Amino acid sequence: MNIFEFAMEKEKYSEDYYRQLAAKSDNAGLKTVFNMLADEEAKHKKIISDMEGDIATDLAETTVLSDAKNVFEQMRESAQSFNFNISQNELYRKALQIEKQSWDFYLEKADEAEKTHKEIFLKLADEEKKHFFLLENIIEFVSRPETWLENAEFYHLEEY
């Protein structure tokens, strides 16, 4: 299996995992965020497929953080009560671990890649880093929704 096939499998696994998390979520906002993450992973898979076929590709800057921020702001404004099962937190931690592994993988492959692919691998690593950051915020939100949503300035996603 070559690097591209392996990377596409990683992205497909991540996409499927986020779709499963979205399906398991009782919260519409989190369901939206997980589907956004799944869509991002599907885009990554397409980019890698294009790279493998030597098709010129460009990785546009993701809007996942700003889109997620909007979802969380809507959740805050709706004043919903949030009840989460502790086991959900473990599922989110697994997703966090997957993103960290992908982030590290793309950084490693960027070091090994020829110049034409190096930039794409670095951009993919940056995308995975953003996903990691978003998941850290989801875990914090699930762990302490009252204090997390109370922050009117909404600094959480601005730190990146």
PDB file of C-alpha atoms in Angstrom:
ATOM      1  CA  MET A   1       0.000   0.000   0.000  1.00  0.00           C
ATOM      2  CA  ASN A   2       1.443   3.360  -0.973  1.00  0.00           C
ATOM      3  CA  ILE A   3       1.342   6.571   1.036  1.00  0.00           C
ATOM      4  CA  PHE A   4      -1.668   7.916  -0.850  1.00  0.00           C
ATOM      5  CA  GLU A   5      -3.758   4.787  -0.376  1.00  0.00           C
ATOM      6  CA  PHE A   6      -2.885   4.751   3.320  1.00  0.00           C
ATOM      7  CA  ALA A   7      -3.761   8.442   3.710  1.00  0.00           C
ATOM      8  CA  MET A   8      -7.071   7.968   1.882  1.00  0.00           C
ATOM      9  CA  GLU A   9      -7.934   5.072   4.188  1.00  0.00           C
ATOM     10  CA  LYS A  10      -7.157   7.256   7.227  1.00  0.00           C
ATOM     11  CA  GLU A  11      -9.396  10.026   5.889  1.00  0.00           C
ATOM     12  CA  LYS A  12     -12.214   7.593   5.081  1.00  0.00           C
ATOM     13  CA  TYR A  13     -11.990   6.108   8.570  1.00  0.00           C
ATOM     14  CA  SER A  14     -12.156   9.597  10.098  1.00  0.00           C
ATOM     15  CA  GLU A  15     -15.102  10.567   7.909  1.00  0.00           C
ATOM     16  CA  ASP A  16     -16.991   7.421   8.893  1.00  0.00           C
ATOM     17  CA  TYR A  17     -16.199   7.960  12.572  1.00  0.00           C
ATOM     18  CA  TYR A  18     -17.550  11.525  12.489  1.00  0.00           C
ATOM     19  CA  ARG A  19     -20.712  10.333  10.715  1.00  0.00           C
ATOM     20  CA  GLN A  20     -21.166   7.775  13.511  1.00  0.00           C
ATOM     21  CA  LEU A  21     -20.684  10.479  16.161  1.00  0.00           C
ATOM     22  CA  ALA A  22     -23.231  12.689  14.397  1.00  0.00           C
ATOM     23  CA  ALA A  23     -25.715   9.820  14.292  1.00  0.00           C
ATOM     24  CA  LYS A  24     -25.221   9.138  18.015  1.00  0.00           C
ATOM     25  CA  SER A  25     -25.524  12.773  19.082  1.00  0.00           C
ATOM     26  CA  ASP A  26     -28.815  13.900  20.572  1.00  0.00           C
ATOM     27  CA  ASN A  27     -27.747  17.518  20.235  1.00  0.00           C
ATOM     28  CA  ALA A  28     -28.478  19.139  16.868  1.00  0.00           C
ATOM     29  CA  GLY A  29     -25.544  21.532  17.176  1.00  0.00           C
ATOM     30  CA  LEU A  30     -22.994  18.809  17.847  1.00  0.00           C
ATOM     31  CA  LYS A  31     -24.548  16.712  15.093  1.00  0.00           C
ATOM     32  CA  THR A  32     -23.935  19.623  12.707  1.00  0.00           C
ATOM     33  CA  VAL A  33     -20.323  20.046  13.839  1.00  0.00           C
ATOM     34  CA  PHE A  34     -19.577  16.329  13.439  1.00  0.00           C
ATOM     35  CA  ASN A  35     -21.092  16.320   9.961  1.00  0.00           C
ATOM     36  CA  MET A  36     -18.944  19.348   9.080  1.00  0.00           C
ATOM     37  CA  LEU A  37     -15.859  17.463  10.259  1.00  0.00           C
ATOM     38  CA  ALA A  38     -16.902  14.406   8.228  1.00  0.00           C
ATOM     39  CA  ASP A  39     -17.293  16.599   5.140  1.00  0.00           C
ATOM     40  CA  GLU A  40     -13.814  18.026   5.742  1.00  0.00           C
ATOM     41  CA  GLU A  41     -12.326  14.524   5.896  1.00  0.00           C
ATOM     42  CA  ALA A  42     -14.090  13.618   2.638  1.00  0.00           C
ATOM     43  CA  LYS A  43     -12.481  16.695   1.017  1.00  0.00           C
ATOM     44  CA  HIS A  44      -9.081  15.583   2.300  1.00  0.00           C
ATOM     45  CA  LYS A  45      -9.594  12.135   0.773  1.00  0.00           C
ATOM     46  CA  LYS A  46     -10.412  13.732  -2.598  1.00  0.00           C
ATOM     47  CA  ILE A  47      -7.314  15.942  -2.421  1.00  0.00           C
ATOM     48  CA  ILE A  48      -5.111  12.934  -1.695  1.00  0.00           C
ATOM     49  CA  SER A  49      -6.724  11.008  -4.545  1.00  0.00           C
ATOM     50  CA  ASP A  50      -5.943  13.910  -6.866  1.00  0.00           C
ATOM     51  CA  MET A  51      -2.357  13.982  -5.600  1.00  0.00           C
ATOM     52  CA  GLU A  52      -1.997  10.273  -6.285  1.00  0.00           C
ATOM     53  CA  GLY A  53      -3.212  10.782  -9.842  1.00  0.00           C
ATOM     54  CA  ASP A  54      -0.881  13.764 -10.314  1.00  0.00           C
ATOM     55  CA  ILE A  55      -3.900  16.009 -10.750  1.00  0.00           C
ATOM     56  CA  ALA A  56      -3.169  19.587  -9.808  1.00  0.00           C
ATOM     57  CA  THR A  57      -5.024  20.307  -6.601  1.00  0.00           C
ATOM     58  CA  ASP A  58      -5.452  23.206  -4.293  1.00  0.00           C
ATOM     59  CA  LEU A  59      -6.464  22.934  -0.676  1.00  0.00           C
ATOM     60  CA  ALA A  60      -8.701  25.880   0.086  1.00  0.00           C
ATOM     61  CA  GLU A  61      -8.617  27.327   3.585  1.00  0.00           C
ATOM     62  CA  THR A  62     -11.166  25.604   5.759  1.00  0.00           C
ATOM     63  CA  THR A  63     -13.983  27.453   7.471  1.00  0.00           C
ATOM     64  CA  VAL A  64     -14.689  24.663   9.943  1.00  0.00           C
ATOM     65  CA  LEU A  65     -13.623  26.696  12.999  1.00  0.00           C
ATOM     66  CA  SER A  66     -15.708  29.743  12.138  1.00  0.00           C
ATOM     67  CA  ASP A  67     -18.640  27.539  11.128  1.00  0.00           C
ATOM     68  CA  ALA A  68     -18.393  25.615  14.396  1.00  0.00           C
ATOM     69  CA  LYS A  69     -18.171  28.877  16.312  1.00  0.00           C
ATOM     70  CA  ASN A  70     -21.450  29.943  14.720  1.00  0.00           C
ATOM     71  CA  VAL A  71     -23.074  26.650  15.701  1.00  0.00           C
ATOM     72  CA  PHE A  72     -21.894  27.008  19.296  1.00  0.00           C
ATOM     73  CA  GLU A  73     -23.111  30.608  19.426  1.00  0.00           C
ATOM     74  CA  GLN A  74     -26.533  29.437  18.249  1.00  0.00           C
ATOM     75  CA  MET A  75     -26.478  26.759  20.937  1.00  0.00           C
ATOM     76  CA  ARG A  76     -25.635  29.372  23.555  1.00  0.00           C
ATOM     77  CA  GLU A  77     -28.383  31.704  22.367  1.00  0.00           C
ATOM     78  CA  SER A  78     -30.973  28.925  22.383  1.00  0.00           C
ATOM     79  CA  ALA A  79     -30.327  28.353  26.113  1.00  0.00           C
ATOM     80  CA  GLN A  80     -30.865  24.633  25.678  1.00  0.00           C
ATOM     81  CA  SER A  81     -30.050  22.357  28.552  1.00  0.00           C
ATOM     82  CA  PHE A  82     -27.379  19.821  27.750  1.00  0.00           C
ATOM     83  CA  ASN A  83     -27.314  16.294  29.039  1.00  0.00           C
ATOM     84  CA  PHE A  84     -24.443  14.162  27.872  1.00  0.00           C
ATOM     85  CA  ASN A  85     -23.533  10.647  28.638  1.00  0.00           C
ATOM     86  CA  ILE A  86     -19.979  10.218  29.930  1.00  0.00           C
ATOM     87  CA  SER A  87     -19.385   7.550  27.286  1.00  0.00           C
ATOM     88  CA  GLN A  88     -19.820  10.255  24.631  1.00  0.00           C
ATOM     89  CA  ASN A  89     -16.837  12.033  26.094  1.00  0.00           C
ATOM     90  CA  GLU A  90     -14.733   8.917  25.487  1.00  0.00           C
ATOM     91  CA  LEU A  91     -15.918   8.763  21.874  1.00  0.00           C
ATOM     92  CA  TYR A  92     -14.849  12.387  21.414  1.00  0.00           C
ATOM     93  CA  ARG A  93     -11.487  11.654  23.001  1.00  0.00           C
ATOM     94  CA  LYS A  94     -10.989   8.855  20.487  1.00  0.00           C
ATOM     95  CA  ALA A  95     -11.726  11.323  17.674  1.00  0.00           C
ATOM     96  CA  LEU A  96      -9.201  13.702  19.235  1.00  0.00           C
ATOM     97  CA  GLN A  97      -6.608  10.932  19.186  1.00  0.00           C
ATOM     98  CA  ILE A  98      -7.402  10.160  15.527  1.00  0.00           C
ATOM     99  CA  GLU A  99      -6.889  13.810  14.606  1.00  0.00           C
ATOM    100  CA  LYS A 100      -3.579  13.951  16.481  1.00  0.00           C
ATOM    101  CA  GLN A 101      -2.372  10.863  14.633  1.00  0.00           C
ATOM    102  CA  SER A 102      -3.408  12.363  11.285  1.00  0.00           C
ATOM    103  CA  TRP A 103      -1.745  15.667  12.147  1.00  0.00           C
ATOM    104  CA  ASP A 104       1.509  13.866  13.004  1.00  0.00           C
ATOM    105  CA  PHE A 105       1.225  11.627   9.928  1.00  0.00           C
ATOM    106  CA  TYR A 106       0.959  14.554   7.519  1.00  0.00           C
ATOM    107  CA  LEU A 107       3.823  16.413   9.158  1.00  0.00           C
ATOM    108  CA  GLU A 108       5.989  13.300   8.829  1.00  0.00           C
ATOM    109  CA  LYS A 109       5.006  12.773   5.195  1.00  0.00           C
ATOM    110  CA  ALA A 110       5.676  16.427   4.400  1.00  0.00           C
ATOM    111  CA  ASP A 111       9.254  15.905   5.567  1.00  0.00           C
ATOM    112  CA  GLU A 112       9.577  12.895   3.264  1.00  0.00           C
ATOM    113  CA  ALA A 113       7.662  14.244   0.266  1.00  0.00           C
ATOM    114  CA  GLU A 114       8.926  15.742  -2.890  1.00  0.00           C
ATOM    115  CA  LYS A 115       8.428  19.479  -3.224  1.00  0.00           C
ATOM    116  CA  THR A 116       5.198  19.229  -5.240  1.00  0.00           C
ATOM    117  CA  HIS A 117       3.439  17.272  -2.492  1.00  0.00           C
ATOM    118  CA  LYS A 118       5.140  18.776   0.546  1.00  0.00           C
ATOM    119  CA  GLU A 119       2.953  21.901   0.598  1.00  0.00           C
ATOM    120  CA  ILE A 120      -0.258  19.871   0.378  1.00  0.00           C
ATOM    121  CA  PHE A 121       0.835  17.582   3.223  1.00  0.00           C
ATOM    122  CA  LEU A 122       1.650  20.634   5.350  1.00  0.00           C
ATOM    123  CA  LYS A 123      -1.772  22.126   4.608  1.00  0.00           C
ATOM    124  CA  LEU A 124      -3.446  18.828   5.472  1.00  0.00           C
ATOM    125  CA  ALA A 125      -1.496  18.769   8.747  1.00  0.00           C
ATOM    126  CA  ASP A 126      -2.744  22.276   9.476  1.00  0.00           C
ATOM    127  CA  GLU A 127      -6.319  21.176   8.745  1.00  0.00           C
ATOM    128  CA  GLU A 128      -5.986  18.238  11.130  1.00  0.00           C
ATOM    129  CA  LYS A 129      -4.563  20.594  13.755  1.00  0.00           C
ATOM    130  CA  LYS A 130      -7.709  22.723  13.448  1.00  0.00           C
ATOM    131  CA  HIS A 131      -9.879  19.640  13.807  1.00  0.00           C
ATOM    132  CA  PHE A 132      -7.880  18.681  16.895  1.00  0.00           C
ATOM    133  CA  PHE A 133      -8.440  22.134  18.380  1.00  0.00           C
ATOM    134  CA  LEU A 134     -12.169  21.952  17.645  1.00  0.00           C
ATOM    135  CA  LEU A 135     -12.436  18.537  19.282  1.00  0.00           C
ATOM    136  CA  GLU A 136     -10.628  19.818  22.371  1.00  0.00           C
ATOM    137  CA  ASN A 137     -13.334  22.463  22.605  1.00  0.00           C
ATOM    138  CA  ILE A 138     -16.111  19.912  22.122  1.00  0.00           C
ATOM    139  CA  ILE A 139     -14.660  17.807  24.938  1.00  0.00           C
ATOM    140  CA  GLU A 140     -14.453  20.859  27.176  1.00  0.00           C
ATOM    141  CA  PHE A 141     -18.013  21.806  26.231  1.00  0.00           C
ATOM    142  CA  VAL A 142     -19.348  18.330  26.969  1.00  0.00           C
ATOM    143  CA  SER A 143     -17.453  18.227  30.250  1.00  0.00           C
ATOM    144  CA  ARG A 144     -18.673  21.636  31.444  1.00  0.00           C
ATOM    145  CA  PRO A 145     -21.420  23.017  29.189  1.00  0.00           C
ATOM    146  CA  GLU A 146     -22.658  25.631  31.653  1.00  0.00           C
ATOM    147  CA  THR A 147     -19.361  27.462  32.065  1.00  0.00           C
ATOM    148  CA  TRP A 148     -18.262  26.914  28.479  1.00  0.00           C
ATOM    149  CA  LEU A 149     -21.370  28.480  26.970  1.00  0.00           C
ATOM    150  CA  GLU A 150     -21.587  31.251  29.559  1.00  0.00           C
ATOM    151  CA  ASN A 151     -18.571  32.973  28.096  1.00  0.00           C
ATOM    152  CA  ALA A 152     -20.206  35.820  26.199  1.00  0.00           C
ATOM    153  CA  GLU A 153     -16.949  36.737  24.514  1.00  0.00           C
ATOM    154  CA  PHE A 154     -16.694  33.186  23.174  1.00  0.00           C
ATOM    155  CA  TYR A 155     -12.926  33.017  23.394  1.00  0.00           C
ATOM    156  CA  HIS A 156     -12.751  29.256  23.028  1.00  0.00           C
ATOM    157  CA  LEU A 157     -12.442  29.061  19.259  1.00  0.00           C
ATOM    158  CA  GLU A 158     -10.560  32.350  18.927  1.00  0.00           C
ATOM    159  CA  GLU A 159      -7.395  30.900  20.482  1.00  0.00           C
ATOM    160  CA  TYR A 160      -6.309  29.204  17.271  1.00  0.00           C
TER     161      TYR A 160
END
